[in-house]
Structure formats: structure tokens, C-alpha cells
Coordinates of C-alpha atoms in Angstrom, one line a residue:
M1 CA -18.2 -11.9 -11.7
H2 CA -21.3 -13.6 -10.4
P3 CA -21.1 -14.4 -6.6
T4 CA -21.6 -18.1 -7.2
T5 CA -18.9 -18.2 -9.8
Y6 CA -16.6 -16.3 -7.5
R7 CA -17.2 -18.8 -4.6
L8 CA -16.6 -21.8 -6.9
L9 CA -13.4 -20.3 -8.3
T10 CA -11.9 -19.4 -4.9
G11 CA -13.0 -22.8 -3.6
F12 CA -11.2 -24.5 -6.5
Y13 CA -8.0 -22.6 -5.8
G14 CA -8.1 -23.7 -2.2
F15 CA -8.7 -27.3 -3.1
Y16 CA -5.9 -27.1 -5.7
L17 CA -3.4 -25.7 -3.1
N18 CA -4.3 -28.3 -0.5
F19 CA -3.9 -31.1 -3.0
L20 CA -0.6 -29.7 -4.3
A21 CA 0.8 -29.5 -0.8
L22 CA 0.4 -33.2 -0.4
F23 CA 3.2 -33.6 -3.0
S24 CA 5.2 -30.4 -2.7
K25 CA 4.7 -27.8 0.0
K26 CA 7.2 -25.6 -1.7
M27 CA 5.3 -25.6 -4.9
A28 CA 2.0 -25.0 -3.1
A29 CA 3.5 -22.0 -1.3
K30 CA 4.9 -20.5 -4.5
K31 CA 1.5 -20.8 -6.2
A32 CA -0.3 -19.4 -3.2
F33 CA 2.1 -16.4 -3.1
D34 CA 1.7 -15.8 -6.8
V35 CA -2.1 -15.9 -6.6
F36 CA -2.0 -13.6 -3.5
S37 CA 0.3 -11.0 -5.4
K38 CA -1.7 -11.1 -8.6
V39 CA -3.1 -7.6 -9.6
R40 CA -6.5 -8.0 -11.3
K41 CA -7.5 -4.3 -11.7
G42 CA -6.1 -0.8 -11.3
R43 CA -5.0 0.0 -14.8
V44 CA -5.7 3.6 -16.0
L45 CA -9.2 4.0 -17.2
P46 CA -10.2 6.1 -20.3
D47 CA -11.6 8.9 -18.1
Q48 CA -8.4 9.0 -16.0
E49 CA -6.0 9.2 -19.0
S50 CA -6.1 12.9 -19.7
Y51 CA -5.5 14.0 -16.2
L52 CA -2.5 11.6 -15.7
N53 CA -1.0 12.5 -19.1
D54 CA -0.8 16.1 -18.0
G55 CA 1.3 15.1 -15.0
K56 CA 3.6 12.4 -16.5
D57 CA 7.2 12.8 -15.4
Q58 CA 9.5 9.8 -15.9
V59 CA 9.5 6.1 -16.4
H60 CA 11.9 4.6 -13.9
S61 CA 13.7 1.2 -14.4
I62 CA 13.5 -0.5 -11.0
G63 CA 14.6 -4.1 -11.1
K64 CA 12.5 -5.9 -13.7
H65 CA 9.9 -3.1 -13.7
R66 CA 9.2 0.1 -15.5
V67 CA 7.5 2.5 -13.1
Q68 CA 5.6 5.6 -14.3
S69 CA 5.8 8.7 -12.1
Y70 CA 3.9 11.9 -12.3
R71 CA 4.8 15.4 -11.0
W72 CA 3.0 18.7 -10.5
K73 CA 5.8 21.2 -9.5
G74 CA 5.4 23.7 -6.7
S75 CA 7.7 25.9 -4.7
K76 CA 6.9 24.5 -1.2
N77 CA 7.8 21.1 0.3
R78 CA 7.9 18.0 -1.8
V79 CA 5.1 15.4 -1.2
L80 CA 5.2 11.8 -2.5
L81 CA 1.9 9.9 -2.7
L82 CA 1.4 6.1 -2.7
H83 CA -1.9 4.6 -3.8
G84 CA -3.4 1.4 -2.5
W85 CA -4.0 -2.1 -3.9
E86 CA -5.7 -2.3 -7.3
S87 CA -5.7 1.5 -7.7
N88 CA -3.5 4.0 -9.5
S89 CA -2.2 7.6 -9.2
F90 CA -5.6 9.0 -10.3
R91 CA -7.0 8.2 -6.9
W92 CA -5.1 11.2 -5.6
Q93 CA -6.7 13.7 -8.0
K94 CA -8.7 15.7 -5.4
L95 CA -5.8 15.8 -2.9
I96 CA -3.3 16.7 -5.7
E97 CA -5.5 19.7 -6.6
K98 CA -5.5 20.9 -3.0
L99 CA -1.8 20.4 -2.7
R100 CA -1.2 22.3 -5.9
A101 CA -3.4 25.1 -4.7
A102 CA -1.2 25.3 -1.6
D103 CA 1.9 25.3 -3.9
F104 CA 3.4 22.0 -2.8
D105 CA 5.7 20.0 -5.1
V106 CA 3.6 16.9 -5.8
I107 CA 4.9 13.5 -7.0
T108 CA 3.1 10.2 -7.3
F109 CA 3.6 7.0 -9.2
D110 CA 1.9 3.8 -10.3
A111 CA 3.0 0.7 -8.4
P112 CA 4.1 -2.4 -10.3
G113 CA 1.1 -4.0 -12.0
H114 CA -1.0 -0.8 -11.6
G115 CA -1.7 2.2 -13.8
H116 CA 0.9 2.8 -16.5
S117 CA 3.6 0.7 -14.8
S118 CA 4.7 -2.7 -15.9
G119 CA 4.1 -6.1 -14.3
T120 CA 1.2 -8.2 -13.0
Q121 CA 2.1 -8.6 -9.4
L122 CA 2.6 -6.5 -6.3
H123 CA 3.5 -7.3 -2.7
L124 CA 4.8 -5.3 0.2
P125 CA 8.6 -5.8 -0.2
L126 CA 8.3 -4.9 -3.9
Y127 CA 6.4 -1.8 -3.1
E128 CA 9.0 -0.8 -0.6
E129 CA 11.8 -1.5 -3.1
V130 CA 10.2 0.9 -5.6
L131 CA 9.5 3.5 -2.9
D132 CA 13.2 3.4 -1.8
H133 CA 14.3 4.0 -5.4
L134 CA 12.0 7.0 -5.8
V135 CA 12.8 8.4 -2.4
K136 CA 16.5 8.5 -3.4
I137 CA 15.6 10.3 -6.6
Y138 CA 13.0 12.8 -5.4
A139 CA 14.0 13.2 -1.7
P140 CA 10.4 14.0 -0.5
N141 CA 9.8 16.0 2.6
H142 CA 6.5 14.3 3.3
L143 CA 5.0 10.9 2.4
I144 CA 1.3 10.1 2.1
G145 CA 0.0 6.5 1.6
H146 CA -3.5 5.1 1.2
S147 CA -4.1 1.5 2.5
M148 CA -1.2 -0.7 1.3
G149 CA 0.7 2.5 0.3
G150 CA 0.7 3.6 4.0
F151 CA 1.9 0.1 5.0
A152 CA 4.8 0.3 2.5
I153 CA 5.8 3.7 3.8
L154 CA 6.0 2.5 7.4
Y155 CA 7.9 -0.6 6.3
H156 CA 10.3 1.6 4.3
H157 CA 11.1 3.8 7.3
Y158 CA 11.7 0.7 9.5
L159 CA 14.1 -0.8 7.0
R160 CA 15.9 2.3 5.7
K161 CA 15.8 4.9 8.5
D162 CA 15.0 7.7 6.0
T163 CA 16.4 10.9 7.4
N164 CA 15.2 13.4 4.8
S165 CA 11.4 13.1 5.3
E166 CA 9.7 15.0 8.1
K167 CA 6.0 13.8 8.1
I168 CA 4.1 10.7 7.2
V169 CA 0.3 10.4 6.6
T170 CA -1.4 7.0 6.3
I171 CA -5.1 6.6 5.3
G172 CA -7.0 3.5 6.0
S173 CA -3.8 1.4 6.2
P174 CA -3.5 -2.2 7.6
S175 CA -1.1 -2.9 10.4
E176 CA -0.6 -6.7 10.4
Y177 CA 0.4 -8.8 7.4
H178 CA -0.8 -12.0 9.2
E179 CA -4.4 -10.5 9.4
V180 CA -4.3 -10.0 5.6
M181 CA -3.0 -13.5 5.1
S182 CA -5.7 -14.9 7.4
H183 CA -8.3 -13.3 5.3
Y184 CA -6.7 -14.7 2.2
Q185 CA -6.7 -18.2 3.8
Q186 CA -10.4 -17.9 4.7
L187 CA -11.2 -16.6 1.2
L188 CA -9.6 -19.6 -0.6
R189 CA -10.2 -22.1 2.2
F190 CA -6.7 -23.6 2.1
N191 CA -5.4 -25.4 5.1
D192 CA -2.7 -24.6 7.7
T193 CA -0.2 -26.8 5.9
V194 CA -0.3 -24.4 3.0
L195 CA -0.2 -21.3 5.2
N196 CA 2.9 -22.6 7.1
A197 CA 4.6 -23.4 3.8
L198 CA 3.7 -19.9 2.6
D199 CA 5.3 -18.4 5.7
T200 CA 8.4 -20.4 5.1
N201 CA 8.4 -19.2 1.5
I202 CA 8.2 -15.6 2.6
K203 CA 10.9 -16.0 5.1
T204 CA 13.2 -17.5 2.4
K205 CA 12.4 -14.7 -0.1
F206 CA 12.4 -11.7 2.2
G207 CA 14.2 -12.6 5.4
I208 CA 11.2 -12.2 7.7
G209 CA 8.0 -14.1 8.3
I210 CA 4.4 -13.2 8.0
R211 CA 4.0 -12.0 11.6
D212 CA 7.1 -9.8 11.4
F213 CA 5.4 -7.6 8.7
S214 CA 3.8 -5.5 11.4
S215 CA 3.4 -1.7 11.4
V216 CA 3.1 -1.9 15.2
K217 CA 6.7 -3.1 15.1
F218 CA 7.7 -0.8 12.3
V219 CA 6.8 2.4 14.2
D220 CA 8.3 1.5 17.6
A221 CA 11.5 3.6 16.8
N222 CA 9.9 5.9 14.2
D223 CA 10.8 9.5 15.1
K224 CA 8.8 11.2 12.3
R225 CA 5.6 13.1 12.9
G226 CA 2.6 11.0 11.7
L227 CA -1.0 11.5 10.9
L228 CA -3.2 8.4 10.9
L229 CA -6.6 8.8 9.2
H230 CA -9.1 5.9 9.5
D231 CA -12.8 5.6 9.3
K232 CA -14.5 3.6 12.2
F233 CA -16.7 1.8 9.7
D234 CA -14.0 0.9 7.2
N235 CA -15.1 -2.4 5.7
I236 CA -11.8 -3.2 4.1
T237 CA -9.2 -2.4 6.8
K238 CA -10.3 -2.4 10.4
H239 CA -10.1 0.9 12.3
E240 CA -8.3 -1.0 15.1
A241 CA -5.2 -1.2 12.8
S242 CA -4.6 2.5 13.1
E243 CA -5.4 2.5 16.8
R244 CA -2.7 -0.1 17.4
V245 CA -0.1 1.8 15.3
H246 CA -1.0 5.1 17.1
A247 CA -0.5 3.4 20.5
H248 CA 3.1 2.5 19.5
W249 CA 4.1 5.6 17.5
K250 CA 5.0 8.5 19.9
G251 CA 4.9 11.2 17.2
S252 CA 1.5 10.2 15.7
T253 CA -1.9 11.7 15.8
L254 CA -5.0 9.6 15.0
I255 CA -8.1 11.1 13.4
S256 CA -11.1 8.8 13.3
T257 CA -14.0 9.5 11.1
E258 CA -17.5 8.0 10.7
G259 CA -19.1 7.1 7.4
L260 CA -16.3 8.2 5.0
G261 CA -15.5 4.6 3.9
H262 CA -12.1 3.1 3.0
S263 CA -11.1 5.5 0.2
M264 CA -11.5 8.8 2.2
H265 CA -11.4 11.1 -0.8
Q266 CA -13.5 13.8 0.9
D267 CA -12.6 17.5 1.1
S268 CA -12.6 17.4 4.9
V269 CA -10.0 14.6 4.9
N270 CA -7.8 16.4 2.3
E271 CA -8.0 19.7 4.3
Q272 CA -6.8 17.9 7.4
I273 CA -3.9 16.6 5.5
I274 CA -3.0 20.0 4.2
D275 CA -3.2 21.5 7.7
F276 CA -0.9 18.8 9.1
L277 CA 1.7 19.3 6.4
N278 CA 1.6 23.1 7.0
S279 CA 1.8 22.7 10.8

């Protein structure tokens, strides 16, 4: 999309939400949440199809969704991988190959609205709900999440007190939902009336508000061993997010890189993950 068209479109959405809030804050909040949760890319591309087809495991019915999982069996500990926003299970290809070479039992899945899974929307509570379902089925020893996937793992452990898993790895993950929402507000340029109504909507739907979705809070009582990987120049999720989480998570180690970007697919990163899982 051309930058000018993009600015006009986001500006229109913001104007529409502000106008709608004059008549119904509830409707404006619902629309704002729907737009926020809408997945616009991340389906399986033609050059990804063959690799994922080789690993297809099950299609899980979870609420209204059909979630595709993949598995490459091994004799060592079981590892569950969670991709980030507008991605899919193929993003793990390089790590999967290293895990397989080390004989780990590797499982991943496409989040709702992504890859081969159904739906058009994704938000943190939905991701956590799907994760909880799959944790009960596969009982992984270790969990690894990129970006939003890491956020979902920490939220899951806060809610459910998972006793089976031993280690958690997050890669370039955000820590504060309110920072994500602040960026969303700036992008669409809607006013605080809409933001406050959105906060009320989220509290009603999920029982906690925007500022309560905080990995800093989630890890306060987390007794798992954690590895936080984050690039200092990440232009999607600030490095400070992992610094804050590390400061509140007693069992965590923070590895900061320079120049590896947000995705962090590099061999050096994957080797550090393998070393951590083997330690």
C-alpha cells in the first residue's frame, strides 16, 4: 500500500472512531478492538507449503477455531513453539532443523487467523486460550515464543501456573499491552475517549484492563528458568521490554544482541537457544 494511501486510511479510521464515540462509546470500543485484532497477513505462502505439509500433525477444535499443529518427533524433551503477529509456523524453520538435529520433539502451531488455522482475528487472551488447550494435549517441557508468542507464554504461566514445563524462551517480546495500545492510538489518531472506552471493553471481556496485561507483573512469581533474547536495535519491540521483564524474573537470563533485528532467525541465536535447553 502506498504510504499516502496508508496515512489516509488510518486517519479515516481514527476520525470514524472519534465520531462514533459521540453517539456510542461502547460501539466505538467494539469497532476499535475489532480493527486492532484483525489479522491482515501471515497465511502460508506457496514456498512455505511443502515444508509445513511434511510436519502437519492435527487440526484442533478450540472454541470457534480450527487450529493446525505441526510435529517433528524426537526422543528428547518436547518443545512447543509460538510464532508472532502476522506470521506462521514456517518462521521457525531454521530453529526446527537445529532442534531436530539435537533430537528434540518439536511441536508448533498456527495461531487463529494465521497460517492454516481458521479465523481472521487474534488477540492475547485468545492466543493464551489456544496455548492452554495445546499444553494440555502435548505437555511440553519447554516453550519458545517470538514477539506476541512470548507475551502469550508469560500470560499463560501467570494465569494457569503450568507445572509441567521447565524452561521458557522469549524472543523480541513486548512487555506492556498499554504500550502496544498507545502505538495503536497514535497510528489511528483516535482520542482518549475511545481509548478509555476500549479499556472498559477489554475489562468487560477479559476481566482485566489494558495496563494489567503486563509481562512485568506476569513474571513476578514465575519460578521457571527463562531466556530472554532481544536485539538492542529492534525497531518493532523496544529492547527495554525484555530488560524490564528480566529485572522482575528471578530465574531469567537476558541476552542482548546488536544488529539482528526483530525476527532473530540467525544461527547464533538458535545455537544459544539449544544450549539453554540442554543446560
